[in-house]
Every structure is written in C-alpha cells, then in structure tokens.
mmCIF file of C-alpha atoms in Angstrom:
data_model
loop_
_atom_site.group_PDB
_atom_site.id
_atom_site.type_symbol
_atom_site.label_atom_id
_atom_site.label_comp_id
_atom_site.label_asym_id
_atom_site.label_seq_id
_atom_site.Cartn_x
_atom_site.Cartn_y
_atom_site.Cartn_z
ATOM 1 C CA UNK A 1 -178.217 -16.519 154.641
ATOM 2 C CA UNK A 2 -178.267 -15.715 151.211
ATOM 3 C CA UNK A 3 -181.424 -13.941 151.087
ATOM 4 C CA UNK A 4 -180.302 -11.693 153.940
ATOM 5 C CA UNK A 5 -176.916 -11.096 151.779
ATOM 6 C CA UNK A 6 -179.002 -10.533 148.363
ATOM 7 C CA UNK A 7 -180.737 -7.690 150.365
ATOM 8 C CA UNK A 8 -178.483 -6.101 151.997
ATOM 9 C CA UNK A 9 -176.215 -5.975 148.523
ATOM 10 C CA UNK A 10 -179.765 -4.391 147.017
ATOM 11 C CA UNK A 11 -180.169 -1.868 149.892
ATOM 12 C CA UNK A 12 -176.472 -1.073 149.495
ATOM 13 C CA UNK A 13 -176.870 -0.608 146.035
ATOM 14 C CA UNK A 14 -180.074 1.527 146.068
ATOM 15 C CA UNK A 15 -178.218 3.832 148.820
ATOM 16 C CA UNK A 16 -174.881 4.027 146.257
ATOM 17 C CA UNK A 17 -177.159 4.846 143.177
ATOM 18 C CA UNK A 18 -179.008 7.496 145.361
ATOM 19 C CA UNK A 19 -175.718 9.125 146.855
ATOM 20 C CA UNK A 20 -174.189 8.692 143.213
ATOM 21 C CA UNK A 21 -177.525 10.329 141.942
ATOM 22 C CA UNK A 22 -177.109 13.141 144.575
ATOM 23 C CA UNK A 23 -173.092 13.483 144.253
ATOM 24 C CA UNK A 24 -173.833 13.805 140.492
ATOM 25 C CA UNK A 25 -176.028 16.580 140.857
ATOM 26 C CA UNK A 26 -173.957 18.227 143.481
ATOM 27 C CA UNK A 27 -170.988 17.972 141.473
ATOM 28 C CA UNK A 28 -172.797 19.416 138.530
ATOM 29 C CA UNK A 29 -173.829 22.362 140.343
ATOM 30 C CA UNK A 30 -170.365 22.874 141.724
ATOM 31 C CA UNK A 31 -169.132 22.433 137.757
ATOM 32 C CA UNK A 32 -171.704 25.317 136.942
ATOM 33 C CA UNK A 33 -170.417 27.340 139.843
ATOM 34 C CA UNK A 34 -166.789 26.861 139.156
ATOM 35 C CA UNK A 35 -167.622 28.077 135.507
ATOM 36 C CA UNK A 36 -169.378 30.998 136.332
ATOM 37 C CA UNK A 37 -166.662 31.521 139.108
ATOM 38 C CA UNK A 38 -163.829 30.873 136.283
ATOM 39 C CA UNK A 39 -165.767 33.607 134.047
ATOM 40 C CA UNK A 40 -166.010 35.892 136.776
ATOM 41 C CA UNK A 41 -162.205 35.544 137.622
ATOM 42 C CA UNK A 42 -161.292 35.744 133.752
ATOM 43 C CA UNK A 43 -163.371 38.932 133.490
ATOM 44 C CA UNK A 44 -161.541 40.342 136.728
ATOM 45 C CA UNK A 45 -158.013 39.362 134.696
ATOM 46 C CA UNK A 46 -159.460 41.204 131.719
ATOM 47 C CA UNK A 47 -160.176 43.996 133.897
ATOM 48 C CA UNK A 48 -156.880 44.206 135.495
ATOM 49 C CA UNK A 49 -155.048 43.804 132.253
ATOM 50 C CA UNK A 50 -157.254 46.846 131.004
ATOM 51 C CA UNK A 51 -156.278 48.461 134.032
ATOM 52 C CA UNK A 52 -152.432 47.687 133.556
ATOM 53 C CA UNK A 53 -152.659 49.025 130.413
ATOM 54 C CA UNK A 54 -154.389 52.332 131.308
ATOM 55 C CA UNK A 55 -151.686 52.823 134.099
ATOM 56 C CA UNK A 56 -149.179 52.285 131.827
ATOM 57 C CA UNK A 57 -150.781 54.899 129.281
ATOM 58 C CA UNK A 58 -151.573 57.166 131.978
ATOM 59 C CA UNK A 59 -147.552 56.778 133.404
ATOM 60 C CA UNK A 60 -146.313 57.629 129.687
ATOM 61 C CA UNK A 61 -148.562 60.772 129.485
ATOM 62 C CA UNK A 62 -147.327 61.945 132.864
ATOM 63 C CA UNK A 63 -143.829 61.594 131.550
ATOM 64 C CA UNK A 64 -144.380 63.390 128.264
ATOM 65 C CA UNK A 65 -146.293 66.035 130.267
ATOM 66 C CA UNK A 66 -143.434 66.395 132.478
ATOM 67 C CA UNK A 67 -140.873 66.692 129.604
ATOM 68 C CA UNK A 68 -143.018 69.270 127.822
ATOM 69 C CA UNK A 69 -143.020 71.083 131.223
ATOM 70 C CA UNK A 70 -139.120 70.664 131.416
ATOM 71 C CA UNK A 71 -138.925 72.389 127.909
ATOM 72 C CA UNK A 72 -141.171 75.290 128.932
ATOM 73 C CA UNK A 73 -138.978 75.563 131.860
ATOM 74 C CA UNK A 74 -135.959 75.532 130.108
ATOM 75 C CA UNK A 75 -137.577 78.020 127.448
ATOM 76 C CA UNK A 76 -138.520 80.316 129.956
ATOM 77 C CA UNK A 77 -134.975 80.184 131.466
ATOM 78 C CA UNK A 78 -133.454 81.211 128.371
ATOM 79 C CA UNK A 79 -136.275 84.104 127.916
ATOM 80 C CA UNK A 80 -135.316 85.430 131.473
ATOM 81 C CA UNK A 81 -131.655 85.452 130.262
ATOM 82 C CA UNK A 82 -132.253 87.314 127.257
ATOM 83 C CA UNK A 83 -134.268 89.562 128.734
ATOM 84 C CA UNK A 84 -131.927 90.266 131.651
ATOM 85 C CA UNK A 85 -129.322 91.051 128.947
ATOM 86 C CA UNK A 86 -131.768 93.108 127.118
ATOM 87 C CA UNK A 87 -132.175 94.900 130.745
ATOM 88 C CA UNK A 88 -128.752 95.395 131.083
ATOM 89 C CA UNK A 89 -128.080 96.801 127.172
ATOM 90 C CA UNK A 90 -131.077 99.104 127.749
ATOM 91 C CA UNK A 91 -129.832 100.336 131.072
ATOM 92 C CA UNK A 92 -126.252 101.008 129.450
ATOM 93 C CA UNK A 93 -127.935 102.596 126.878
ATOM 94 C CA UNK A 94 -129.912 104.962 129.135
ATOM 95 C CA UNK A 95 -126.876 105.519 131.085
ATOM 96 C CA UNK A 96 -124.965 106.606 127.993
ATOM 97 C CA UNK A 97 -128.358 108.953 126.985
ATOM 98 C CA UNK A 98 -128.237 110.445 130.172
ATOM 99 C CA UNK A 99 -124.360 111.553 130.173
ATOM 100 C CA UNK A 100 -124.944 112.550 126.332
ATOM 101 C CA UNK A 101 -128.155 114.843 127.347
ATOM 102 C CA UNK A 102 -125.829 116.282 130.290
ATOM 103 C CA UNK A 103 -122.850 116.817 128.364
ATOM 104 C CA UNK A 104 -125.340 118.470 125.792
ATOM 105 C CA UNK A 105 -126.924 120.198 128.537
ATOM 106 C CA UNK A 106 -123.602 121.605 129.530
ATOM 107 C CA UNK A 107 -122.689 122.430 125.807
ATOM 108 C CA UNK A 108 -125.860 124.536 125.618
ATOM 109 C CA UNK A 109 -125.150 126.323 128.594
ATOM 110 C CA UNK A 110 -121.605 127.328 127.219
ATOM 111 C CA UNK A 111 -123.194 128.383 124.007
ATOM 112 C CA UNK A 112 -126.177 130.521 125.677
ATOM 113 C CA UNK A 113 -123.047 132.255 127.801
ATOM 114 C CA UNK A 114 -120.926 132.540 124.231
ATOM 115 C CA UNK A 115 -124.379 134.209 122.632
ATOM 116 C CA UNK A 116 -124.423 136.657 125.608
ATOM 117 C CA UNK A 117 -120.743 137.552 125.599
ATOM 118 C CA UNK A 118 -121.254 138.015 121.612
ATOM 119 C CA UNK A 119 -124.098 140.353 122.479
ATOM 120 C CA UNK A 120 -122.151 142.182 124.922
ATOM 121 C CA UNK A 121 -119.684 142.851 123.002
ATOM 122 C CA UNK A 122 -121.536 144.129 120.046
ATOM 123 C CA UNK A 123 -123.152 146.711 122.664
ATOM 124 C CA UNK A 124 -119.421 147.092 123.930
ATOM 125 C CA UNK A 125 -118.502 147.867 119.721
ATOM 126 C CA UNK A 126 -121.582 150.000 119.569
ATOM 127 C CA UNK A 127 -120.537 152.503 122.794
ATOM 128 C CA UNK A 128 -117.135 152.652 121.091
ATOM 129 C CA UNK A 129 -118.413 153.601 117.691
ATOM 130 C CA UNK A 130 -120.325 156.422 119.616
ATOM 131 C CA UNK A 131 -117.022 157.101 121.130
ATOM 132 C CA UNK A 132 -115.138 157.035 117.629
ATOM 133 C CA UNK A 133 -118.261 159.572 116.261
ATOM 134 C CA UNK A 134 -117.517 162.124 119.068
ATOM 135 C CA UNK A 135 -113.558 162.000 118.569
ATOM 136 C CA UNK A 136 -114.355 162.268 114.524
ATOM 137 C CA UNK A 137 -116.717 165.104 115.298
ATOM 138 C CA UNK A 138 -113.678 166.826 117.500
ATOM 139 C CA UNK A 139 -111.237 166.115 114.726
ATOM 140 C CA UNK A 140 -113.732 167.994 112.308
ATOM 141 C CA UNK A 141 -113.937 171.162 114.319
ATOM 142 C CA UNK A 142 -110.333 171.066 115.371
ATOM 143 C CA UNK A 143 -109.579 170.913 111.324
ATOM 144 C CA UNK A 144 -112.245 173.854 110.744
ATOM 145 C CA UNK A 145 -110.362 175.880 113.922
ATOM 146 C CA UNK A 146 -106.756 175.076 112.132
ATOM 147 C CA UNK A 147 -108.405 176.166 108.726
ATOM 148 C CA UNK A 148 -109.464 179.324 110.340
ATOM 149 C CA UNK A 149 -106.273 179.783 112.250
ATOM 150 C CA UNK A 150 -104.378 179.514 109.081
ATOM 151 C CA UNK A 151 -106.189 182.140 107.399
ATOM 152 C CA UNK A 152 -105.948 184.486 110.133
ATOM 153 C CA UNK A 153 -102.032 183.891 110.003
ATOM 154 C CA UNK A 154 -102.092 184.667 106.577
ATOM 155 C CA UNK A 155 -103.644 187.971 107.125
ATOM 156 C CA UNK A 156 -101.169 188.625 109.858
ATOM 157 C CA UNK A 157 -98.316 188.664 107.212
ATOM 158 C CA UNK A 158 -94.700 187.993 108.238
ATOM 159 C CA UNK A 159 -95.814 188.026 112.087
ATOM 160 C CA UNK A 160 -98.699 185.267 111.827
ATOM 161 C CA UNK A 161 -96.091 182.838 109.624
ATOM 162 C CA UNK A 162 -95.191 180.879 112.611
ATOM 163 C CA UNK A 163 -98.672 180.364 113.844
ATOM 164 C CA UNK A 164 -99.491 179.430 110.511
ATOM 165 C CA UNK A 165 -97.145 176.368 110.242
ATOM 166 C CA UNK A 166 -98.249 175.376 113.929
ATOM 167 C CA UNK A 167 -101.857 175.453 112.546
ATOM 168 C CA UNK A 168 -101.207 173.472 109.640
ATOM 169 C CA UNK A 169 -99.403 170.617 111.625
ATOM 170 C CA UNK A 170 -102.718 170.863 113.757
ATOM 171 C CA UNK A 171 -105.030 170.370 110.745
ATOM 172 C CA UNK A 172 -102.778 167.643 109.460
ATOM 173 C CA UNK A 173 -103.335 165.799 112.702
ATOM 174 C CA UNK A 174 -107.049 166.444 112.682
ATOM 175 C CA UNK A 175 -107.586 164.956 109.089
ATOM 176 C CA UNK A 176 -105.207 161.953 110.094
ATOM 177 C CA UNK A 177 -107.584 161.735 113.116
ATOM 178 C CA UNK A 178 -110.548 162.058 111.188
ATOM 179 C CA UNK A 179 -109.122 159.173 108.804
ATOM 180 C CA UNK A 180 -108.504 157.005 111.632
ATOM 181 C CA UNK A 181 -111.864 157.286 112.988
ATOM 182 C CA UNK A 182 -113.418 156.707 109.767
ATOM 183 C CA UNK A 183 -111.059 153.467 109.560
ATOM 184 C CA UNK A 184 -112.200 152.552 113.099
ATOM 185 C CA UNK A 185 -115.721 153.009 112.407
ATOM 186 C CA UNK A 186 -115.558 150.909 109.402
ATOM 187 C CA UNK A 187 -113.928 148.055 111.373
ATOM 188 C CA UNK A 188 -116.514 148.360 114.031
ATOM 189 C CA UNK A 189 -119.203 147.907 111.418
ATOM 190 C CA UNK A 190 -117.537 144.786 109.842
ATOM 191 C CA UNK A 191 -117.165 143.208 113.389
ATOM 192 C CA UNK A 192 -120.716 144.283 114.305
ATOM 193 C CA UNK A 193 -121.747 142.279 111.115
ATOM 194 C CA UNK A 194 -119.887 139.370 111.920
ATOM 195 C CA UNK A 195 -121.146 139.621 115.649
ATOM 196 C CA UNK A 196 -124.924 139.483 114.244
ATOM 197 C CA UNK A 197 -124.244 136.582 111.816
ATOM 198 C CA UNK A 198 -122.260 134.712 114.717
ATOM 199 C CA UNK A 199 -125.233 135.552 117.075
ATOM 200 C CA UNK A 200 -127.878 134.110 114.464
ATOM 201 C CA UNK A 201 -125.618 131.156 114.198
ATOM 202 C CA UNK A 202 -125.511 130.655 117.957
ATOM 203 C CA UNK A 203 -129.516 131.074 117.917
ATOM 204 C CA UNK A 204 -129.701 128.601 115.617
ATOM 205 C CA UNK A 205 -127.280 126.199 117.079
ATOM 206 C CA UNK A 206 -129.078 126.713 120.774
ATOM 207 C CA UNK A 207 -132.314 125.687 118.976
ATOM 208 C CA UNK A 208 -130.896 122.848 116.901
ATOM 209 C CA UNK A 209 -128.910 121.658 120.257
ATOM 210 C CA UNK A 210 -132.256 122.122 122.234
ATOM 211 C CA UNK A 211 -134.039 119.983 119.688
ATOM 212 C CA UNK A 212 -131.224 117.560 119.985
ATOM 213 C CA UNK A 213 -131.939 117.528 123.850
ATOM 214 C CA UNK A 214 -135.447 116.960 123.543
ATOM 215 C CA UNK A 215 -134.842 114.085 121.416
ATOM 216 C CA UNK A 216 -132.294 112.663 123.840
ATOM 217 C CA UNK A 217 -134.775 113.047 126.374
ATOM 218 C CA UNK A 218 -137.019 110.942 124.554
ATOM 219 C CA UNK A 219 -134.733 108.481 123.783
ATOM 220 C CA UNK A 220 -134.171 108.111 127.825
ATOM 221 C CA UNK A 221 -137.501 107.645 128.440
ATOM 222 C CA UNK A 222 -137.665 105.190 125.724
ATOM 223 C CA UNK A 223 -135.145 103.336 127.362
ATOM 224 C CA UNK A 224 -137.011 103.513 130.737
ATOM 225 C CA UNK A 225 -139.973 102.167 129.073
ATOM 226 C CA UNK A 226 -137.920 99.108 127.355
ATOM 227 C CA UNK A 227 -136.235 98.735 130.770
ATOM 228 C CA UNK A 228 -139.616 98.753 132.426
ATOM 229 C CA UNK A 229 -140.911 96.661 129.962
ATOM 230 C CA UNK A 230 -138.196 94.223 130.082
ATOM 231 C CA UNK A 231 -138.063 93.915 133.747
ATOM 232 C CA UNK A 232 -141.880 92.872 133.971
ATOM 233 C CA UNK A 233 -141.275 90.201 131.397
ATOM 234 C CA UNK A 234 -138.091 88.867 133.337
ATOM 235 C CA UNK A 235 -140.318 88.910 136.283
ATOM 236 C CA UNK A 236 -142.979 86.965 134.262
ATOM 237 C CA UNK A 237 -140.579 84.504 132.719
ATOM 238 C CA UNK A 238 -139.133 83.718 136.100
ATOM 239 C CA UNK A 239 -142.751 83.110 137.631
ATOM 240 C CA UNK A 240 -143.245 80.575 134.528
ATOM 241 C CA UNK A 241 -139.882 78.952 135.105
ATOM 242 C CA UNK A 242 -140.889 78.477 138.821
ATOM 243 C CA UNK A 243 -144.167 77.112 138.244
ATOM 244 C CA UNK A 244 -142.972 74.971 135.450
ATOM 245 C CA UNK A 245 -140.491 73.404 137.999
ATOM 246 C CA UNK A 246 -143.348 73.105 140.412
ATOM 247 C CA UNK A 247 -145.335 71.101 137.631
ATOM 248 C CA UNK A 248 -142.347 69.418 137.043
ATOM 249 C CA UNK A 249 -141.998 68.220 140.764
ATOM 250 C CA UNK A 250 -145.625 67.295 140.568
ATOM 251 C CA UNK A 251 -145.264 65.437 137.446
ATOM 252 C CA UNK A 252 -142.392 63.291 138.872
ATOM 253 C CA UNK A 253 -144.232 62.474 142.027
ATOM 254 C CA UNK A 254 -147.366 61.343 140.180
ATOM 255 C CA UNK A 255 -144.885 59.458 137.869
ATOM 256 C CA UNK A 256 -143.821 57.703 141.227
ATOM 257 C CA UNK A 257 -147.296 57.184 142.263
ATOM 258 C CA UNK A 258 -148.191 55.550 139.021
ATOM 259 C CA UNK A 259 -145.513 53.401 138.673
ATOM 260 C CA UNK A 260 -146.374 52.087 142.321
ATOM 261 C CA UNK A 261 -149.876 51.742 141.423
ATOM 262 C CA UNK A 262 -148.896 49.954 138.113
ATOM 263 C CA UNK A 263 -146.795 47.457 140.429
ATOM 264 C CA UNK A 264 -149.466 46.707 142.089
ATOM 265 C CA UNK A 265 -151.882 46.414 139.327
ATOM 266 C CA UNK A 266 -149.128 43.970 137.712
ATOM 267 C CA UNK A 267 -149.247 41.995 140.776
ATOM 268 C CA UNK A 268 -152.927 41.948 140.882
ATOM 269 C CA UNK A 269 -153.197 40.591 137.433
ATOM 270 C CA UNK A 270 -150.482 38.143 137.985
ATOM 271 C CA UNK A 271 -152.429 36.715 141.087
ATOM 272 C CA UNK A 272 -155.850 36.596 138.741
ATOM 273 C CA UNK A 273 -154.588 34.748 136.391
ATOM 274 C CA UNK A 274 -153.004 32.379 139.008
ATOM 275 C CA UNK A 275 -156.507 32.161 140.492
ATOM 276 C CA UNK A 276 -157.929 31.834 136.991
ATOM 277 C CA UNK A 277 -155.733 29.147 136.176
ATOM 278 C CA UNK A 278 -156.693 27.551 139.409
ATOM 279 C CA UNK A 279 -160.108 27.987 139.138
ATOM 280 C CA UNK A 280 -160.072 26.559 135.603
ATOM 281 C CA UNK A 281 -158.199 23.379 136.941
ATOM 282 C CA UNK A 282 -160.875 22.963 139.717
ATOM 283 C CA UNK A 283 -163.677 23.425 137.160
ATOM 284 C CA UNK A 284 -162.303 20.797 135.298
ATOM 285 C CA UNK A 285 -161.795 18.394 138.351
ATOM 286 C CA UNK A 286 -165.491 19.141 139.094
ATOM 287 C CA UNK A 287 -166.575 17.931 135.779
ATOM 288 C CA UNK A 288 -164.563 14.835 136.154
ATOM 289 C CA UNK A 289 -165.604 14.190 139.491
ATOM 290 C CA UNK A 290 -169.291 14.694 137.964
ATOM 291 C CA UNK A 291 -168.530 12.248 135.101
ATOM 292 C CA UNK A 292 -167.495 9.767 137.879
ATOM 293 C CA UNK A 293 -170.468 10.233 140.035
ATOM 294 C CA UNK A 294 -172.747 9.318 136.870
ATOM 295 C CA UNK A 295 -170.608 6.510 135.875
ATOM 296 C CA UNK A 296 -170.992 5.389 139.355
ATOM 297 C CA UNK A 297 -174.949 6.027 139.676
ATOM 298 C CA UNK A 298 -175.209 3.899 136.307
ATOM 299 C CA UNK A 299 -173.127 0.857 137.933
ATOM 300 C CA UNK A 300 -175.228 0.994 141.201
ATOM 301 C CA UNK A 301 -178.532 1.050 138.778
ATOM 302 C CA UNK A 302 -176.827 -1.831 136.735
ATOM 303 C CA UNK A 303 -176.235 -3.494 140.216
ATOM 304 C CA UNK A 304 -179.455 -3.082 141.580
ATOM 305 C CA UNK A 305 -181.143 -4.233 138.316
ATOM 306 C CA UNK A 306 -178.511 -7.433 138.276
ATOM 307 C CA UNK A 307 -179.512 -8.538 142.202
ATOM 308 C CA UNK A 308 -183.260 -8.051 141.558
ATOM 309 C CA UNK A 309 -182.952 -10.409 138.427
ATOM 310 C CA UNK A 310 -180.863 -12.768 140.644
ATOM 311 C CA UNK A 311 -183.637 -12.657 143.023
ATOM 312 C CA UNK A 312 -186.345 -13.603 140.850
ATOM 313 C CA UNK A 313 -184.183 -16.325 139.458
ATOM 314 C CA UNK A 314 -183.645 -17.927 142.584
ATOM 315 C CA UNK A 315 -187.196 -17.201 144.113
ATOM 316 C CA UNK A 316 -185.537 -15.023 146.825
ATOM 317 C CA UNK A 317 -187.987 -12.100 146.120
ATOM 318 C CA UNK A 318 -190.494 -12.992 148.906
#
C-alpha cells in the first residue's frame, strides 16, 4: 500500500543520507590523504631534481678534475722529456770533461818529463863545463910550458931554433884551445841560463795545468751532481705522470659511475613527476567524489524532508 511504500522510501532516503554522509566523510579524508600524498610526492620530486642537479655538478667537477689531471700528466711528461735531454747533455759534457782531463793529465806528464829532461840537460851541461874548465887549465899550463920552452930554445941559440918553432906552434895551439874553451864556457852559461828559464816556465806551466786539472775535476763532479739531480727529478716526474694517469683512469671510472647514477636519478625524477601528476589527478577526482557525496547527502535529506511532509499531509505518519 501507499503507507508502506512511503515508509520504504523514507527508510531508503535515511539510509542514502547516512551512506552519503559517510561517503562524504570518507571522501574528505581520502582527499586530505591525497593532498598529503601529493605534497609528499612533490617534495620527493623536488628532491629528485636537486639530486639530479647535484649529480650533474659532481660529474662536471670530476670531468674538470680529470682535465686538470691530464694537464698535470702532460706537464710531467714534458718535464721528464726536458730532464732526459738535460741528462743527456750533462752526460755528454761530463764525458768531454773526462776526456779533457785525461788529455791534460797526459800533457802534464809530458811536461813533467820535459822538465826532468831539461834538468838533466842542465846537469849534463854542468859536467861539460867542468870538463871545459879542465881543458882550459891544461891549455893554460901548456901555454906556460910552451913559453918556457921558447925561452930555453932562445938560450940554446942556433941549436934550439927548431925547437923554438915547435914550442911557438904549441903555444899558439894552447891559446886557440883556451879561446875555444872560453867560448864553450860562455855558450854553456847561456844554455844553462835558458835552461833555468825553461825550467821555471815549465814549473809555472805545471802549476797552472794542475790548477786547470783541479778545475776540470770540479767541473766533472758538478756534471755528476747535475746528472744525479736530473735523474732523480726525472724519476719523480715519471712517478707524477704515472700517478696522474692513475688519477685520470679513476676519474674516468667515477665519471662513468656518476653518469649511470645520473641516468637512474633522471629516471626516478621522471617517474616521480608522473606519480605526482597521477596523485594530483587522483586528489582532484577524490575532491569531485566528495563534492558529489555531499550533493547526494543533501538530496537524500531533501527527499526525507519531502517524504515527512507528504506523510503529514496525507495522515500517514501513524
């Protein structure tokens, strides 16, 4: 009957109103949760963007570091090459210095031998001078004897004339011998003087050459120190170049790893942006559903009110 039908409609409208209100409350809670989820996803998205920027900056810095390390390696290689040239030059200079010193030592030995020969020659001249002195003494005595013989021959008269001629020739020969001995003595004196000058000059040359030998020896030692220092420098430069190459290899591996991380972060950022968009769409749909639930609740309340008025107007409320 109509009363029963109206009662069912009223009950249905009440249930619809209750359900609509419950749905509205649930929709509002879900909308709030969706907003919170959307905010969280948005924060995650911003964090992913920051991570992507950080990874990009890190990658750029590592690449710059790799470039700088390559410059260091290149400079170290140039230093090593320059030092190698220095070592070769120093070794060549040291070799020349050694040859020069060996040659100077040979010359020094020859000069010393010449000095000894000059001294020996002077001694021989001294012996010759003594012999000449003996000859000169004999000549003087011979001259004196010839003079005495001439005097005795003159006393003998006609019988001593032949002997006087011989004695005179002997005297002349003695005078010539004395004159020659004096000339020889004078020449020996000059030669001895020149020999002494040569000996002094040789001694000075020996001293100067010894000083030169010492200077060359110091130069040779300096070359050896230069070579040692250059070799150590070359070793260090080579070590720097090797370490730099290892740094370059490590930096390249880091760049590869960073690029992989960057790709993952970019993918995560893209996925997060898609999730954020989907969450925003879901939040909008939940808002629309909450609004529809509220409208449905109002319609149910209006229906219940109309049913109540209908019951009162037709006497069906009892």
